[in-house]
Coordinates of C-alpha atoms in Angstrom, one line a residue:
M12 CA -177.6 -23.6 -30.6
K13 CA -173.6 -24.1 -30.9
A14 CA -172.0 -25.4 -28.1
V15 CA -169.6 -23.0 -26.9
L16 CA -167.8 -25.0 -24.4
E17 CA -167.1 -28.9 -25.3
H18 CA -165.3 -31.5 -23.1
K19 CA -163.7 -34.8 -24.1
V20 CA -162.2 -37.3 -22.0
F21 CA -159.2 -39.6 -22.9
N22 CA -157.3 -42.6 -21.6
L23 CA -154.0 -41.0 -20.9
K24 CA -151.4 -41.9 -18.4
T25 CA -149.0 -39.5 -17.2
L26 CA -146.1 -39.3 -19.2
D27 CA -143.8 -38.7 -16.6
I28 CA -143.4 -37.2 -12.8
D29 CA -140.0 -35.3 -12.1
T30 CA -139.8 -35.4 -8.0
K31 CA -136.8 -33.1 -8.7
T32 CA -138.6 -30.2 -10.2
R33 CA -142.1 -31.2 -8.7
S34 CA -143.4 -31.3 -12.2
V35 CA -145.9 -33.4 -14.0
K36 CA -146.1 -34.3 -17.9
V37 CA -149.3 -35.6 -19.2
A38 CA -151.0 -35.9 -22.5
I39 CA -154.4 -34.1 -22.2
A40 CA -156.0 -34.9 -26.0
E41 CA -155.2 -37.4 -28.8
L42 CA -155.1 -36.3 -32.4
E43 CA -156.3 -38.4 -35.7
S44 CA -158.4 -41.0 -33.9
V45 CA -161.7 -40.7 -34.4
D46 CA -163.8 -41.3 -31.2
R47 CA -166.7 -42.8 -30.1
D48 CA -168.7 -39.6 -30.8
G49 CA -167.5 -39.9 -34.8
D50 CA -165.2 -36.5 -34.0
V51 CA -161.5 -36.3 -34.5
F52 CA -159.0 -33.5 -34.2
S53 CA -156.6 -33.0 -37.4
S54 CA -153.1 -32.9 -36.9
T55 CA -152.8 -29.3 -36.5
A56 CA -156.2 -28.5 -34.5
F57 CA -154.5 -27.1 -31.7
D58 CA -151.6 -25.4 -33.6
K59 CA -153.1 -21.8 -33.5
T60 CA -154.5 -21.8 -30.2
I61 CA -151.4 -22.8 -28.4
K62 CA -149.0 -20.5 -30.5
E63 CA -151.5 -17.5 -29.4
R64 CA -152.8 -18.5 -25.9
G65 CA -150.1 -21.3 -24.9
P66 CA -146.8 -20.1 -22.4
Q67 CA -145.3 -18.6 -25.5
G68 CA -148.6 -16.5 -26.2
S69 CA -150.8 -14.6 -24.0
N70 CA -150.2 -17.7 -21.4
E71 CA -153.9 -18.7 -20.6
I72 CA -154.3 -22.3 -20.9
W73 CA -154.8 -23.5 -17.1
H74 CA -154.1 -27.4 -16.1
M75 CA -157.3 -27.9 -14.0
A76 CA -159.1 -30.5 -11.7
D77 CA -162.3 -32.1 -12.9
H78 CA -163.1 -29.0 -15.2
G79 CA -163.9 -26.8 -12.2
Y80 CA -163.3 -23.3 -13.3
C81 CA -162.6 -21.6 -10.1
L82 CA -159.4 -21.2 -7.8
T83 CA -160.2 -23.9 -5.6
S84 CA -160.0 -26.2 -9.0
A85 CA -156.6 -24.7 -10.3
L86 CA -153.6 -26.7 -10.3
S87 CA -151.3 -24.5 -12.5
K88 CA -150.6 -23.1 -16.0
F89 CA -148.7 -25.3 -18.5
T90 CA -145.2 -24.3 -18.6
E91 CA -144.8 -26.0 -21.8
L92 CA -147.4 -26.8 -24.3
Y93 CA -147.1 -28.7 -27.2
K94 CA -147.7 -31.5 -29.8
E95 CA -145.6 -35.1 -29.3
G96 CA -146.7 -37.4 -31.7
K97 CA -150.3 -37.6 -31.6
H98 CA -150.8 -36.2 -28.5
I99 CA -150.8 -32.4 -26.9
V100 CA -148.5 -32.5 -24.2
G101 CA -148.1 -30.0 -21.3
I102 CA -145.9 -29.8 -18.4
S103 CA -147.4 -28.7 -15.2
P104 CA -145.4 -27.7 -12.4
Y105 CA -146.4 -28.3 -8.8
R106 CA -147.4 -25.5 -6.4
D107 CA -147.6 -25.4 -2.9
T108 CA -151.6 -25.4 -2.5
A109 CA -153.6 -27.9 -0.6
L110 CA -155.1 -29.3 -3.6
W111 CA -151.8 -30.3 -5.2
R112 CA -150.3 -31.1 -1.7
D113 CA -153.2 -33.3 -0.3
T114 CA -154.8 -34.6 -3.6
I115 CA -153.2 -34.4 -6.8
W116 CA -149.5 -34.8 -6.4
P117 CA -150.3 -38.2 -4.3
L118 CA -152.7 -39.5 -7.2
Y119 CA -150.2 -38.6 -9.8
E120 CA -147.3 -40.5 -8.3
A121 CA -149.2 -43.3 -7.6
G122 CA -150.3 -43.7 -10.8
D123 CA -154.0 -43.4 -10.1
I124 CA -154.9 -40.5 -12.4
N125 CA -154.6 -42.1 -15.8
Q126 CA -157.4 -40.0 -17.7
H127 CA -157.3 -36.4 -18.9
S128 CA -159.8 -34.0 -20.7
V129 CA -159.6 -31.0 -22.8
G130 CA -161.7 -27.9 -22.5
F131 CA -162.1 -26.3 -25.8
R132 CA -164.2 -24.5 -28.4
T133 CA -164.8 -25.7 -31.9
M134 CA -163.7 -22.9 -34.6
K135 CA -163.7 -25.2 -37.7
F136 CA -164.7 -28.5 -38.9
A137 CA -165.4 -30.2 -41.9
K138 CA -167.6 -33.4 -42.6
R139 CA -165.5 -36.0 -44.1
A140 CA -167.0 -38.7 -46.5
D141 CA -167.3 -41.1 -43.6
D142 CA -169.6 -38.7 -41.9
V143 CA -166.6 -38.1 -39.4
R144 CA -166.6 -34.4 -37.9
E145 CA -162.7 -33.7 -38.4
I146 CA -162.3 -30.5 -35.9
T147 CA -159.5 -28.9 -38.0
E148 CA -159.3 -25.6 -35.6
A149 CA -160.0 -25.8 -31.8
A150 CA -159.8 -22.9 -29.1
L151 CA -157.9 -24.5 -26.0
W152 CA -159.0 -23.3 -22.6
E153 CA -157.9 -26.1 -20.2
G154 CA -156.5 -29.5 -19.7
S155 CA -158.0 -31.4 -16.7
A156 CA -157.1 -34.2 -15.0
V157 CA -160.2 -36.5 -14.0
L158 CA -160.8 -39.9 -12.6
W159 CA -163.5 -41.6 -15.3
G160 CA -165.7 -41.2 -17.6
A161 CA -168.5 -43.6 -18.2
N162 CA -167.4 -43.7 -21.8
P163 CA -163.9 -42.6 -22.2
Y164 CA -164.6 -40.1 -24.9
T165 CA -167.7 -38.8 -23.9
P166 CA -168.0 -34.6 -24.4
T167 CA -169.9 -33.1 -21.7
L168 CA -171.7 -29.9 -22.7
G169 CA -172.6 -28.7 -19.5
V170 CA -175.9 -29.7 -17.8
T171 CA -178.1 -32.2 -19.9
K172 CA -181.2 -31.1 -20.2
S173 CA -183.1 -33.9 -18.5
A174 CA -180.8 -32.9 -15.4
I175 CA -181.7 -29.0 -15.0
T176 CA -183.4 -28.5 -12.1
A177 CA -184.8 -25.2 -10.2
E178 CA -181.9 -26.0 -7.5
I179 CA -179.1 -26.0 -10.3
I180 CA -180.5 -22.6 -12.0
E181 CA -180.7 -21.1 -8.6
S182 CA -176.9 -22.1 -8.0
E183 CA -175.8 -20.7 -11.4
I184 CA -177.7 -17.5 -10.5
K185 CA -175.7 -17.6 -7.4
R186 CA -172.6 -18.0 -9.2
F187 CA -173.6 -15.2 -11.4
D188 CA -174.0 -12.6 -8.7
L189 CA -170.7 -13.5 -6.9
L190 CA -168.9 -13.1 -10.4
I191 CA -170.2 -9.4 -10.5
K192 CA -169.3 -8.8 -6.9
S193 CA -165.6 -9.9 -7.5
V194 CA -165.0 -8.3 -10.6
K195 CA -166.8 -5.2 -9.1
A196 CA -164.1 -5.2 -6.1
G197 CA -161.3 -5.5 -9.1
R198 CA -160.1 -9.2 -8.0
F199 CA -159.9 -9.6 -11.8
N200 CA -157.6 -6.7 -12.5
E201 CA -154.4 -8.7 -14.1
D202 CA -155.1 -12.1 -14.9
T203 CA -158.2 -12.8 -16.1
S204 CA -157.9 -16.0 -17.8
L205 CA -160.1 -17.8 -14.8
L206 CA -163.2 -15.5 -15.2
Q207 CA -163.1 -16.4 -18.9
L208 CA -163.5 -19.7 -18.4
E209 CA -166.0 -19.5 -15.8
L210 CA -168.1 -17.0 -18.3
T211 CA -167.5 -19.7 -20.9
R212 CA -169.1 -22.0 -18.6
L213 CA -171.8 -20.1 -17.9
Q214 CA -172.3 -19.1 -20.9
Q215 CA -172.7 -22.7 -22.2
F216 CA -175.3 -23.2 -19.6
T217 CA -177.7 -20.6 -20.2
I218 CA -177.7 -22.1 -24.0
D219 CA -178.4 -25.6 -22.5
L220 CA -181.6 -23.7 -20.1
S221 CA -182.9 -21.7 -23.0
S222 CA -183.0 -24.9 -25.3
H223 CA -184.5 -26.6 -22.3
A224 CA -187.0 -24.0 -21.4
T225 CA -188.5 -24.6 -24.7
Q226 CA -189.4 -28.1 -24.5
P227 CA -193.2 -28.4 -24.1
E228 CA -193.2 -30.5 -20.6
I229 CA -191.4 -27.6 -19.0
K230 CA -193.3 -25.4 -16.8
S231 CA -194.2 -22.1 -17.2
T232 CA -192.2 -20.7 -14.5
E233 CA -188.7 -21.9 -15.6
P234 CA -188.6 -20.1 -18.7
D235 CA -188.7 -17.0 -16.5
S236 CA -186.1 -18.3 -14.3
A237 CA -184.0 -18.5 -17.9
K238 CA -184.8 -14.8 -18.6
V239 CA -183.5 -14.1 -15.4
L240 CA -180.4 -16.1 -16.0
I241 CA -179.8 -14.0 -19.4
D242 CA -180.3 -10.7 -17.9
I243 CA -177.7 -11.5 -15.5
Q244 CA -175.2 -12.5 -18.0
N245 CA -176.0 -9.4 -20.0
E246 CA -175.2 -7.3 -16.7
L247 CA -172.0 -9.2 -15.9
K248 CA -170.9 -8.6 -19.5
H249 CA -171.6 -5.3 -19.5
T250 CA -169.6 -4.8 -16.2
I251 CA -166.4 -6.7 -17.5
T252 CA -166.5 -4.6 -20.6
G253 CA -163.0 -3.4 -21.1
L254 CA -161.4 -6.2 -19.0
F255 CA -160.3 -8.4 -21.9
N256 CA -159.4 -5.4 -24.6

C-alpha cells in the first residue's frame, strides 16, 4: 500500500540562534539533491503546502523533537517558513516548556543538533530518465530536530515489518483508546493539528501492519490484532467526524 507518512533526515546544521528573541532558524529539508534512496524534492515541491498550511495559511506545521507526534514532543509552530536557496527554512520560537528549557535549547546553543528531518506525504511525483523519483508536490506535516540517522538520508515509514511485535500492537491499540477518550472529552476543540499528525502516523502503522499480517510466517493470531486496530481506527474516524470540517 502507498505510504501516507514519510520521513527524511538531512545533515543540516542550525542556521542561526537568536538569544535575544529566543528563537532558532533551522533548515529542515533540502531541495534538488538526489538522496541515497533515489528521491529528490523539486524546487517547488513544498510551495503549495507552505502557502496553505504554513504560518500565513492555516498554521498547522510544527517544529517537533524526534517525530514524537504528541504534546510532550512538540516544540512550537514555525512562525516563518520559506525557501532559501536549496533549503526549506523555518523560524521556531522558544517556549517555556521543560523540553525546550532542559533539553532542546541547550543542545541548539551548543551546536549539538546538526540534523533535521521532515515528516511529509508525497502528493505528486514523476520518474525521471535516470530512474530517480522526483517528488514534485509534498504535504508538509512537521520538521523535527533529530540526533542522527544511521544513514543521513534514510526514510522512516513507521515501524518496519520485521520489528512489529505483539507489544507494539498493544501499545498502538492503547494509543488509539487514549485518543478516542481525548476527542470525546473535547480536548481537541480548537487546534487539531497535533491530532491530525498522530492520526496520520497511526494510519501508516495500520498500513504497515496489514502488509505484515499477510506474510506467511506470521502467526494466525496476528491478523486478528490487525483487524482490531483497523476497527478501532474506524471508530476513531467516526468520533472525530466534523472536527476538521
